[in-house]
Tab-separated table of C-alpha atoms in Angstrom:
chain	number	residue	atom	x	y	z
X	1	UNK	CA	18.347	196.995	108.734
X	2	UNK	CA	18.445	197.364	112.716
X	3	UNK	CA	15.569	195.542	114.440
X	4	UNK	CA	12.647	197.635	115.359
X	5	UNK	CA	11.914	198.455	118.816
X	6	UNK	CA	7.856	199.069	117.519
X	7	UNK	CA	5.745	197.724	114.671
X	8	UNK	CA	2.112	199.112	114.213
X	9	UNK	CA	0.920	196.213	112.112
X	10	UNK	CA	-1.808	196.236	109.835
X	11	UNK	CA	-2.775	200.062	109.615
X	12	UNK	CA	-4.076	201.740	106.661
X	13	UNK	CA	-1.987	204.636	104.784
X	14	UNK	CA	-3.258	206.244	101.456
X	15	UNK	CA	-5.387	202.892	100.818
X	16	UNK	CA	-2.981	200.430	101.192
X	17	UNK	CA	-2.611	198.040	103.910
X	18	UNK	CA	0.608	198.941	105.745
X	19	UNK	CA	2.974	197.859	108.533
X	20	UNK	CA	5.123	201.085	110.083
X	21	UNK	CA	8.751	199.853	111.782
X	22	UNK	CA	9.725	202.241	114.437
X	23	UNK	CA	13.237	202.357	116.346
X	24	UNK	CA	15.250	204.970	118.023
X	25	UNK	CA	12.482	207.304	117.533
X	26	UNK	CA	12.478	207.406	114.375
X	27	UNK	CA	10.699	205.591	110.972
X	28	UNK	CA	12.630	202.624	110.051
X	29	UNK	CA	10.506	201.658	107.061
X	30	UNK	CA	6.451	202.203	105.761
X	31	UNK	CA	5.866	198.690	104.230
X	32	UNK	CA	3.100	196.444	102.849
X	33	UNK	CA	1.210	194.610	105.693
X	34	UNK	CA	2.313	190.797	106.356
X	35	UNK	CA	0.229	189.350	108.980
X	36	UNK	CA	2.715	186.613	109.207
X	37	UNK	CA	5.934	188.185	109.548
X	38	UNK	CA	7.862	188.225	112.410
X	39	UNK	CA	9.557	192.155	112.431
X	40	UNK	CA	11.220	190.800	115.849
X	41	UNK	CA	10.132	193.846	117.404
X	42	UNK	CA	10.084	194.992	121.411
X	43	UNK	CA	6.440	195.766	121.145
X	44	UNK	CA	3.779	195.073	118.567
X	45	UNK	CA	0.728	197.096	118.240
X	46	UNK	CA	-2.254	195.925	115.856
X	47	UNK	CA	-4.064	199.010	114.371
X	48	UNK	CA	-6.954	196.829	113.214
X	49	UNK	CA	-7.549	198.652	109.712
X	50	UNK	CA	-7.334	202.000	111.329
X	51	UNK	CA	-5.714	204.819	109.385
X	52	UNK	CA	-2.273	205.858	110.242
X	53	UNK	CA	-1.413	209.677	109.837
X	54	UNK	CA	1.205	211.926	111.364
X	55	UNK	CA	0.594	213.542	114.055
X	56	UNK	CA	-1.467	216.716	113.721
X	57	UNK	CA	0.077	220.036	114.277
X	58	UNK	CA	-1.875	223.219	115.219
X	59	UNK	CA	0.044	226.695	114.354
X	60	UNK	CA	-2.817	228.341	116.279
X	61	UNK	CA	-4.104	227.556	119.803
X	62	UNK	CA	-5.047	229.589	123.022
X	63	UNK	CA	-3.657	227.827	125.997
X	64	UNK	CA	-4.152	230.738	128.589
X	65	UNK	CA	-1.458	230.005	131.155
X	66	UNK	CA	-0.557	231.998	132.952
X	67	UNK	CA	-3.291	234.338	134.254
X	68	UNK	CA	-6.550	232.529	132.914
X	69	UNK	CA	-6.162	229.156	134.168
X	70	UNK	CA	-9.999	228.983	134.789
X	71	UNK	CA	-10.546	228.941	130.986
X	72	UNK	CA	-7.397	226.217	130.466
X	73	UNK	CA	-3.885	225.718	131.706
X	74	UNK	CA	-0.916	223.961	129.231
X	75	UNK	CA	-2.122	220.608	131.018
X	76	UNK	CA	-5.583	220.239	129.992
X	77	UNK	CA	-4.806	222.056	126.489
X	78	UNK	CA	-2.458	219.417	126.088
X	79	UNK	CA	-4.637	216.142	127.375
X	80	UNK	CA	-7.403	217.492	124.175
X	81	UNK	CA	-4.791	217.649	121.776
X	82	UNK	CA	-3.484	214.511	122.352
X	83	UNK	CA	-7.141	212.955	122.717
X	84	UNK	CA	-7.844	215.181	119.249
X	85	UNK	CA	-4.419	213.721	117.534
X	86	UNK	CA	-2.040	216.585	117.942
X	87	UNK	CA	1.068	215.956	118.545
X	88	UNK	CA	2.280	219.884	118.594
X	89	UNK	CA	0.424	222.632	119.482
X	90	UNK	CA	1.441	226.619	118.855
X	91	UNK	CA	0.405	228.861	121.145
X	92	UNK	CA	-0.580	232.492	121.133
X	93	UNK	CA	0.916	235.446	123.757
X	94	UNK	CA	-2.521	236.549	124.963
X	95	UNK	CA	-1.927	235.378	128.581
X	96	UNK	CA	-1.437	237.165	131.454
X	97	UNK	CA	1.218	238.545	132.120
X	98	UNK	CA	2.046	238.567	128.347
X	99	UNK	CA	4.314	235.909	126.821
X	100	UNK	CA	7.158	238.706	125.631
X	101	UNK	CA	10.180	237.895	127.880
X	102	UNK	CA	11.772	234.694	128.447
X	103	UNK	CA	10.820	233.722	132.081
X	104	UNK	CA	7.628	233.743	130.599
X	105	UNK	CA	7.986	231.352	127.527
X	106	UNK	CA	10.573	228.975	129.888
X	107	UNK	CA	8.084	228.903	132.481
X	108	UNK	CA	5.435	227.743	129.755
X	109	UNK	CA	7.516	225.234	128.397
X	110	UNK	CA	8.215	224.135	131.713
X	111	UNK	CA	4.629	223.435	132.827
X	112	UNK	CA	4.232	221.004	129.139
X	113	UNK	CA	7.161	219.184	130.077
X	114	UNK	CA	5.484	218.492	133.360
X	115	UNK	CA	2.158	217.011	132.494
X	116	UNK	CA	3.511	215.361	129.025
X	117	UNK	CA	7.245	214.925	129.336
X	118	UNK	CA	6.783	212.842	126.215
X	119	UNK	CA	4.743	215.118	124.336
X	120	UNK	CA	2.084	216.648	122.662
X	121	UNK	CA	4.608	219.221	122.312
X	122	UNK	CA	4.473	222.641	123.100
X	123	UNK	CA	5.308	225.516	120.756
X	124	UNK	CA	4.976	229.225	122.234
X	125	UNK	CA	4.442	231.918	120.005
X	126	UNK	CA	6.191	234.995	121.349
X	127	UNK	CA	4.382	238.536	121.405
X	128	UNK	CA	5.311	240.652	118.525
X	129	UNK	CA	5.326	244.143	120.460
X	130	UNK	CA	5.726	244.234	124.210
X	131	UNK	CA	2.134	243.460	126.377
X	132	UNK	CA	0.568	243.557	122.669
X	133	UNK	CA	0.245	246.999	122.947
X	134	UNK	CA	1.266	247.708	119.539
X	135	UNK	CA	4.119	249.764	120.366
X	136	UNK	CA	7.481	248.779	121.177
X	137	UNK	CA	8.515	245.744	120.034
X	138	UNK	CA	9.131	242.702	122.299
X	139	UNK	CA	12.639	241.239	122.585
X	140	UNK	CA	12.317	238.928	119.685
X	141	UNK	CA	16.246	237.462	119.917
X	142	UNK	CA	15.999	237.080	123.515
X	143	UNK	CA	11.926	235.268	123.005
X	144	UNK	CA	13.539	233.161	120.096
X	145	UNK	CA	16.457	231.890	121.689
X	146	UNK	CA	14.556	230.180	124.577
X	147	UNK	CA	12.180	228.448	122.108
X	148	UNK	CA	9.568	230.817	120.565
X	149	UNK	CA	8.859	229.435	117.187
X	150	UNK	CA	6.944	232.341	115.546
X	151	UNK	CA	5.871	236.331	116.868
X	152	UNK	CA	1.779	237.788	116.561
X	153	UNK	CA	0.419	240.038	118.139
X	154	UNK	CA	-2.457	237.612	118.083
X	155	UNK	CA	-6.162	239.537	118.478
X	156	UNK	CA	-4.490	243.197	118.695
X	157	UNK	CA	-2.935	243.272	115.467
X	158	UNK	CA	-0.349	246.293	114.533
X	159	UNK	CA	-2.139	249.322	112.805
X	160	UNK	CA	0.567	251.502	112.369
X	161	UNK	CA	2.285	249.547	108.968
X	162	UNK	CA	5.759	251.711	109.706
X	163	UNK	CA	5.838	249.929	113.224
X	164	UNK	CA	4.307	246.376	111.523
X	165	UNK	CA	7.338	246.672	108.721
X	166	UNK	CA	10.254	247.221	111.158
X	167	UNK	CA	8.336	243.855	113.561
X	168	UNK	CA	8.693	241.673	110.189
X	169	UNK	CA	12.074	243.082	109.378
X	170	UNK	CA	13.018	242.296	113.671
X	171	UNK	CA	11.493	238.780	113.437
X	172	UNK	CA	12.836	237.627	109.964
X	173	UNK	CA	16.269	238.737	111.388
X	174	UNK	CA	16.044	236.354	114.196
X	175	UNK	CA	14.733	233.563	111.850
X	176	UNK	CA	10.888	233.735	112.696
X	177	UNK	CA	7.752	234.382	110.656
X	178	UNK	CA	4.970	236.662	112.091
X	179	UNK	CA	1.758	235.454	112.269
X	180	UNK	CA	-1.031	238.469	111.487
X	181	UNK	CA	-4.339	238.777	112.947
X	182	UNK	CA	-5.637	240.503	109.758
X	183	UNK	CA	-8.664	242.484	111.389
X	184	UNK	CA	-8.790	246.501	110.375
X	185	UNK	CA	-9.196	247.664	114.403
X	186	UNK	CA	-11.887	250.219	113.125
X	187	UNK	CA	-13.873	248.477	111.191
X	188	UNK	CA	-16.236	246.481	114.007
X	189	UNK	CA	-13.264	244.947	115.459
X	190	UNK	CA	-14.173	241.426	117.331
X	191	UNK	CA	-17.929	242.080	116.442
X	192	UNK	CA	-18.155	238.294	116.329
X	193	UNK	CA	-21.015	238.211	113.773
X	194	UNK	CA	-20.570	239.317	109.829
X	195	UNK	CA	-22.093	242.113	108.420
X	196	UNK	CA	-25.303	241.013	106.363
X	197	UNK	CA	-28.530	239.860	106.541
X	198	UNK	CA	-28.322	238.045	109.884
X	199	UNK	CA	-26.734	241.144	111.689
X	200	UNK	CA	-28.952	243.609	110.465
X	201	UNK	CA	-32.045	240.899	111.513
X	202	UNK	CA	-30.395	240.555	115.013
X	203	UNK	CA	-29.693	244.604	115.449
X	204	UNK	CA	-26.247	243.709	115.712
X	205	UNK	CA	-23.331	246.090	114.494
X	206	UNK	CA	-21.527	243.190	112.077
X	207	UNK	CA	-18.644	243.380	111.106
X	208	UNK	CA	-17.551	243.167	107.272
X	209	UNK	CA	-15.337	241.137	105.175
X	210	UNK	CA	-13.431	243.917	103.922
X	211	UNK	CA	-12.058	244.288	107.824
X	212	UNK	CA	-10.163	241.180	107.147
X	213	UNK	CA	-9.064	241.884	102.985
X	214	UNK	CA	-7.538	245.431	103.936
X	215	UNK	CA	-5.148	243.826	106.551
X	216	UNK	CA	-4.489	240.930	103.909
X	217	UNK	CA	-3.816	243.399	101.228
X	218	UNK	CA	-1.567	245.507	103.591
X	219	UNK	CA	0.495	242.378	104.483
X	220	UNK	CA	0.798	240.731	100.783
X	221	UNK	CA	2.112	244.528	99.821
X	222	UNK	CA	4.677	244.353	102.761
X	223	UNK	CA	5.740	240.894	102.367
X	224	UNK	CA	6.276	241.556	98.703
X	225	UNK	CA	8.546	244.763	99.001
X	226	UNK	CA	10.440	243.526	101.977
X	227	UNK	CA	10.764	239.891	100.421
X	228	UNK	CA	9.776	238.703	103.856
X	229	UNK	CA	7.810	235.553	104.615
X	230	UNK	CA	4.145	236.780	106.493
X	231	UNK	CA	1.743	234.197	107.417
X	232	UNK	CA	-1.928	235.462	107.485
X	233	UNK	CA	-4.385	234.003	110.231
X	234	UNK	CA	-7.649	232.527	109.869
X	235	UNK	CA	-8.390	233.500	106.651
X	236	UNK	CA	-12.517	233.755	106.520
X	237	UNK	CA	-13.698	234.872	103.062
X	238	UNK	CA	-13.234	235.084	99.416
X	239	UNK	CA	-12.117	238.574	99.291
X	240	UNK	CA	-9.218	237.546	101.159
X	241	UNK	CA	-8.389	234.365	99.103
X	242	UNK	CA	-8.350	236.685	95.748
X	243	UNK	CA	-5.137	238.270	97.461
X	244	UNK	CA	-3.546	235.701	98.514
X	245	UNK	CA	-4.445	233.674	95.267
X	246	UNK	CA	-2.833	236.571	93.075
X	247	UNK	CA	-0.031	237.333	95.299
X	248	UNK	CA	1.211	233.346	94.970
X	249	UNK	CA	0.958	233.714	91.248
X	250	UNK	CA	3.709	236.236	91.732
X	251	UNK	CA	5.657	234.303	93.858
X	252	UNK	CA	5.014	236.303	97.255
X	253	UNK	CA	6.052	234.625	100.063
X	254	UNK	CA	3.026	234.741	101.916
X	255	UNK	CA	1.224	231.477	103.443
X	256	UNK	CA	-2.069	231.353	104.810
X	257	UNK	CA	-4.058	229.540	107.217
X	258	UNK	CA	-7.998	229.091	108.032
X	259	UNK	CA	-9.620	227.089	110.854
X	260	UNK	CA	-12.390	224.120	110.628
X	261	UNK	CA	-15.491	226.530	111.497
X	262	UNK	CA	-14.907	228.531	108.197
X	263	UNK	CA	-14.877	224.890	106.508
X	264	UNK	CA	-18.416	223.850	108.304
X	265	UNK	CA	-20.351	226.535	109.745
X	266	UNK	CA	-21.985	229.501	108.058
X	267	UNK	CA	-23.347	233.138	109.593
X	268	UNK	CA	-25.980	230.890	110.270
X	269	UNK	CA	-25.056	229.366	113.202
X	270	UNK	CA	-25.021	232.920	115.264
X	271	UNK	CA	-29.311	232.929	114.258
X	272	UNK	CA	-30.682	233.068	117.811
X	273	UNK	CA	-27.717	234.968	119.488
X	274	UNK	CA	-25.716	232.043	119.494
X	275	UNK	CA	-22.605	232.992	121.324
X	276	UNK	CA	-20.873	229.295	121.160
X	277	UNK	CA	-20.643	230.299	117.083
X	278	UNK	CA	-19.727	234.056	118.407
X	279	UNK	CA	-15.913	233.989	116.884
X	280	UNK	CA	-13.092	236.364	115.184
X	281	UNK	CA	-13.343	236.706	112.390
X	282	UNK	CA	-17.433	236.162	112.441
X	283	UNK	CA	-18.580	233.236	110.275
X	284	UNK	CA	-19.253	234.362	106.824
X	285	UNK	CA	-21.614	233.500	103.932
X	286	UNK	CA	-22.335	230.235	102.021
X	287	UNK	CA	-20.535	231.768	99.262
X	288	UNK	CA	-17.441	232.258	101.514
X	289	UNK	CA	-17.739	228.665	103.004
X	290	UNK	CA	-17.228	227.100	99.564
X	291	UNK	CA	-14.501	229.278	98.465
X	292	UNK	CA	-12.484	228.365	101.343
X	293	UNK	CA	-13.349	224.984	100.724
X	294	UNK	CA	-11.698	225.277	97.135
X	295	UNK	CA	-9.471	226.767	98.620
X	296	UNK	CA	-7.878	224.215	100.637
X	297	UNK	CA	-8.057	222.044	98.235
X	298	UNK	CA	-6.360	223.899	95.635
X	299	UNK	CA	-3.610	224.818	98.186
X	300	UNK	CA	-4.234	228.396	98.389
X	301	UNK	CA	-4.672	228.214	102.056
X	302	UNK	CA	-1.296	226.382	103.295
X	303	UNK	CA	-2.890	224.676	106.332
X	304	UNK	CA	-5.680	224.338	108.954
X	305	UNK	CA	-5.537	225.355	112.373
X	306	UNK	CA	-8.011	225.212	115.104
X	307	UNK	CA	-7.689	229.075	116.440
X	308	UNK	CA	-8.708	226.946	119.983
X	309	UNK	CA	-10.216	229.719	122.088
X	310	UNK	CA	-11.709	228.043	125.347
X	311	UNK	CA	-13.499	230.252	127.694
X	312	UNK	CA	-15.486	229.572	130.939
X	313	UNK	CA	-19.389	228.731	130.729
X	314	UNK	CA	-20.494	231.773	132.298
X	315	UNK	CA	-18.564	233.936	130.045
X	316	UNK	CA	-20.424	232.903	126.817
X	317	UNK	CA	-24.084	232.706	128.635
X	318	UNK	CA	-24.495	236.355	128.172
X	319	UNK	CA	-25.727	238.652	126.113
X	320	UNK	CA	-24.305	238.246	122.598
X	321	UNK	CA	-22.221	242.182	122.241
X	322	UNK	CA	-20.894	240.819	125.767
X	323	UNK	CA	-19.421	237.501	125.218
X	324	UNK	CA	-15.709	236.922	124.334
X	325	UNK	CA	-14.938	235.341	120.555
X	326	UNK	CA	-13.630	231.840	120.309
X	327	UNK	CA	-14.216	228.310	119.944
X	328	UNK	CA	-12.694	225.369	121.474
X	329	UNK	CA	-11.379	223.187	119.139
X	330	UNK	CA	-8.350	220.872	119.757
X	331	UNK	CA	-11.178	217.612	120.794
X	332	UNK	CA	-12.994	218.393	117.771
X	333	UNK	CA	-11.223	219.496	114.777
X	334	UNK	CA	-9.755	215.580	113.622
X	335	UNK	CA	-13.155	213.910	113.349
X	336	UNK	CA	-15.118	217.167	112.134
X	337	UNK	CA	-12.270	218.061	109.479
X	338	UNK	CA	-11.796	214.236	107.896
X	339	UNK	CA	-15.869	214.731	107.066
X	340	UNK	CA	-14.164	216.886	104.183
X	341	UNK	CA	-12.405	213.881	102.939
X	342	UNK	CA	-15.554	211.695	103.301
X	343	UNK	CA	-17.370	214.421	101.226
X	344	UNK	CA	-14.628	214.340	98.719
X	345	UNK	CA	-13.482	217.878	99.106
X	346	UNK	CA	-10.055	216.623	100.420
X	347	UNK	CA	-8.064	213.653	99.588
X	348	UNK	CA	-5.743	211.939	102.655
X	349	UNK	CA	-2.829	213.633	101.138
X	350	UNK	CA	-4.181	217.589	100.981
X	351	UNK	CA	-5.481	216.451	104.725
X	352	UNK	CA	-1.964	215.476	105.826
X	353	UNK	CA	-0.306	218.380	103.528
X	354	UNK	CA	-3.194	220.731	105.752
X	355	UNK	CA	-2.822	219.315	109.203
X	356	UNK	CA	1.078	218.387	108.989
X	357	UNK	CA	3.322	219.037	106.183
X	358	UNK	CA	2.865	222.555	105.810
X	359	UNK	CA	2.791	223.512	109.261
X	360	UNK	CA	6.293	221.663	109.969
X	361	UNK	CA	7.469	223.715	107.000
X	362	UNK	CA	6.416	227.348	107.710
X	363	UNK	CA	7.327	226.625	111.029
X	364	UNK	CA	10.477	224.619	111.409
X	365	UNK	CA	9.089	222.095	113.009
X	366	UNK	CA	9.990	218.128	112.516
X	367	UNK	CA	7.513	216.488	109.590
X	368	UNK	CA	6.877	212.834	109.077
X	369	UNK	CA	6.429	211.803	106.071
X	370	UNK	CA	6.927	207.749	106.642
X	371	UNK	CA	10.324	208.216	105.472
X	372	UNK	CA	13.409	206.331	106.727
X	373	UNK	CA	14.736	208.754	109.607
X	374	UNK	CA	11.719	210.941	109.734
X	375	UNK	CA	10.367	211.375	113.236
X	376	UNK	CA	8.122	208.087	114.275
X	377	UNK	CA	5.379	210.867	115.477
X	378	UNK	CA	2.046	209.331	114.187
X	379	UNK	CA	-1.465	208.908	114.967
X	380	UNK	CA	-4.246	206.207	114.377
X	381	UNK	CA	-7.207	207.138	113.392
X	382	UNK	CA	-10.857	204.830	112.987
X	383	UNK	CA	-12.854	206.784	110.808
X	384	UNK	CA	-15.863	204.954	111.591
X	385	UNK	CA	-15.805	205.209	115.639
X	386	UNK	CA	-18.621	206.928	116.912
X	387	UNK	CA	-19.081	209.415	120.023
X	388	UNK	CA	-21.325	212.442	121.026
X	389	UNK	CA	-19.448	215.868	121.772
X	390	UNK	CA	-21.003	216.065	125.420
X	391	UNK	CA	-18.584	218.868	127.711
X	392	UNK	CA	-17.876	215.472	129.804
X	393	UNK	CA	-16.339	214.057	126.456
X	394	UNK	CA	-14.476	217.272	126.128
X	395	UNK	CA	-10.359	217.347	127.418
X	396	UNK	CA	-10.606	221.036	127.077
X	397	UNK	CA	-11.889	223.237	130.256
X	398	UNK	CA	-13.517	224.833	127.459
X	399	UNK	CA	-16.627	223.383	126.489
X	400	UNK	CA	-17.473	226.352	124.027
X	401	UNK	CA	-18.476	225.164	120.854
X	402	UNK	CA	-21.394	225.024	118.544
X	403	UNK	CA	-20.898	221.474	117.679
X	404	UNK	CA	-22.115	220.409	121.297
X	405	UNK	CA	-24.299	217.598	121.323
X	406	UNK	CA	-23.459	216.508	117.746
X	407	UNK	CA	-22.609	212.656	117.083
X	408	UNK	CA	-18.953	212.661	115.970
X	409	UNK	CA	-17.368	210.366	113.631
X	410	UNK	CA	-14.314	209.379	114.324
X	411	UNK	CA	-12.098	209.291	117.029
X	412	UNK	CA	-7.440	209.165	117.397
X	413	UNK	CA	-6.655	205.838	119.700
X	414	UNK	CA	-3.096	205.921	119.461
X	415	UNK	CA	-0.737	208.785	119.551
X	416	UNK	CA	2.891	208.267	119.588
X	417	UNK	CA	5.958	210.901	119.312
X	418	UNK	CA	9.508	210.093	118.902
X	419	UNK	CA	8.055	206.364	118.554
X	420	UNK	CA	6.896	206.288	122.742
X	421	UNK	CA	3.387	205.497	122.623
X	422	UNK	CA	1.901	208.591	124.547
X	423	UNK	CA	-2.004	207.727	124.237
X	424	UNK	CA	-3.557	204.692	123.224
């Protein structure tokens, strides 16, 4: 065995005490901790108990450059994922101009190399029709070629199914899933606030679950008869999850993703006009919250994603029909998502399966599973460090969230990609 060029001694992996070999960016070996062996090793890092995991990938961020820098630019979406343990990030189209020609995407994947040359990485996600109009489609080949990973139409999702089929049947031909914003665009679209007993208390028009279970129907039904891959967004409520349940028992290839709010946070949270908890789709029911809590567990939903959707402070501090959707959520979603596995809803494998394994595999991205050869892109993580969520604490420009001011349990001090140690 070669010599390693990095040990992280004494880190802990699915209970067990464990020393991780790194050289030539890659895992050399995963092996039981021996505090008094000498691995010979170029630099030796000691992880003190905390828990080594690979690094995090989100298939669903906002980074808004170009065009809304003032919200966040690839730099400072990249400093809080790597402070949040993300070691690749996808990123949505919605910028300005639109990301659906290559200059675009090259000059995006330009600025990431800038700030972090060695990584988090950046992923773009291309535009599935051209400016998101929903009409012609974008240049998919040509968006693919220069490194788009996957094609949505994000927040704007297709209407006309004839036009959605032949997008699939482009995108699949070019080796890329879409990614569907499943949100009927007449049904309350972006209402930011379910339709129940807190809208109808507020006076606000709400928008239903069925909005999102049409879309998911429509998509199962396409992905089924074209046998195309389709992988459904933020999935919100239990309507939706009795599709997607039924369509895997038939072996449709359809994957699913939901975000940490849905896990956390009821309709509740928007009592008061609350627009940091204004989001799209709204927050749901109690009922919803624990079906999508099963549902993780149980695989049904394929992985978590943050849907990180940083805006500027004056844009939220209005009146609640006026503010923009979204919550920022690369700094946040680690600590707040590993209280499932504290509360026994998740187990360290479904939480690396949620936040790594299935990502990398719907995506075509590199996994690490602490295999020989795998990619030496980890994280380690002390479950018991403590911070506040203050906006100075925050990495993001966005400091829109509804878990502001909450103490925060647990905290990523080292992330490394490729084995170079990029934080910690």
């Amino acid at each position: 065995m070669a010599a390693p060029e990095l040990v992280i001694r004494n880190a802990r992996r699915m209970g067990r005490a464990v020393d991780l070999l790194v050289a030539d960016g890659k895992v050399l070996e995963l092996t039981d901790h021996a505090p008094d062996r000498d691995y010979g090793a170029t630099q030796n890092v000691d992880a003190g108990g905390a828990i080594l995991l690979p690094a995090l990938i989100d298939a669903h961020t906002h980074l808004r450059e170009p065009g809304f820098e003032y919200k966040e630019d690839i730099a400072s979406g990249l400093a809080a994922a790597a402070h949040g343990g993300f070691g690749r990030i996808m990123c949505m189209a919605n910028t300005r101009p639109v990301n659906d020609h290559a200059p675009i995407t090259q000059a995006m994947l330009g600025a990431a190399r800038k700030a972090w040359p060695q990584g988090p990485f950046l992923h773009p996600i291309g535009a599935l029709t051209k400016d998101l109009k929903g009409q012609e489609l974008a240049p998919m080949a040509e968006l693919a070629e220069v490194g788009c990973v996957a094609f949505s139409n994000d927040g704007l999702p297709v209407a006309d199914t004839e036009r959605f089929r032949r997008a699939v049947e482009y995108a699949a031909s070019v080796g890329r899933p879409v990614i569907d914003h499943c949100e009927d665009p007449h049904m309350a679209p972006a209402a930011g606030v379910n339709e129940g007993a807190i809208s109808s208390r507020l006076g606000l028009r709400g928008q239903p679950d069925v909005a999102e279970a049409v879309q998911v129907a429509r998509d199962i039904l396409l992905a089924e008869y074209l046998a195309i891959p389709i992988h459904l967004a933020h999935i919100s409520c239990i309507r939706s999850l009795e599709f997607i349940r039924a369509a895997k028992a038939r072996g449709v290839a359809v994957t699913a993703e939901t975000c940490p709010h849905y896990l956390l946070l009821t309709e509740e949270a928007v009592d008061g006009y609350r627009t940091e908890a204004k989001v799209n789709p709204p927050l749901r029911t109690q009922a919803d919250l624990q079906a999508m809590r099963a549902a993780v567990a149980d695989g049904t939903i394929d992985m978590l994603a943050t849907d990180h959707a940083p805006h500027a402070a004056h844009e939220k501090d209005v009146e609640f029909d006026l503010a923009p959707c979204g919550i920022s959520g690369l700094d946040t979603a680690l600590p707040l998502t590993w209280d499932l596995v504290r509360e026994g809803v998740l187990d360290e494998a479904a939480f690396c399966r949620l936040w790594h394994e299935r990502p990398a595999e719907v995506f075509g991205l590199p996994a690490n599973r602490f295999q020989p050869g795998d990619p030496a892109d980890f994280i380690l993580f002390d479950p018991e460090a403590r911070w506040t969520l203050t906006a100075e604490a925050m990495r993001s420009k966005g400091k829109n969230t509804p878990f502001l001011g909450r103490e925060m349990r647990g905290r990523c001090t080292l992330l490394a990609m490729a084995g170079n140690v990029v934080l910690g």
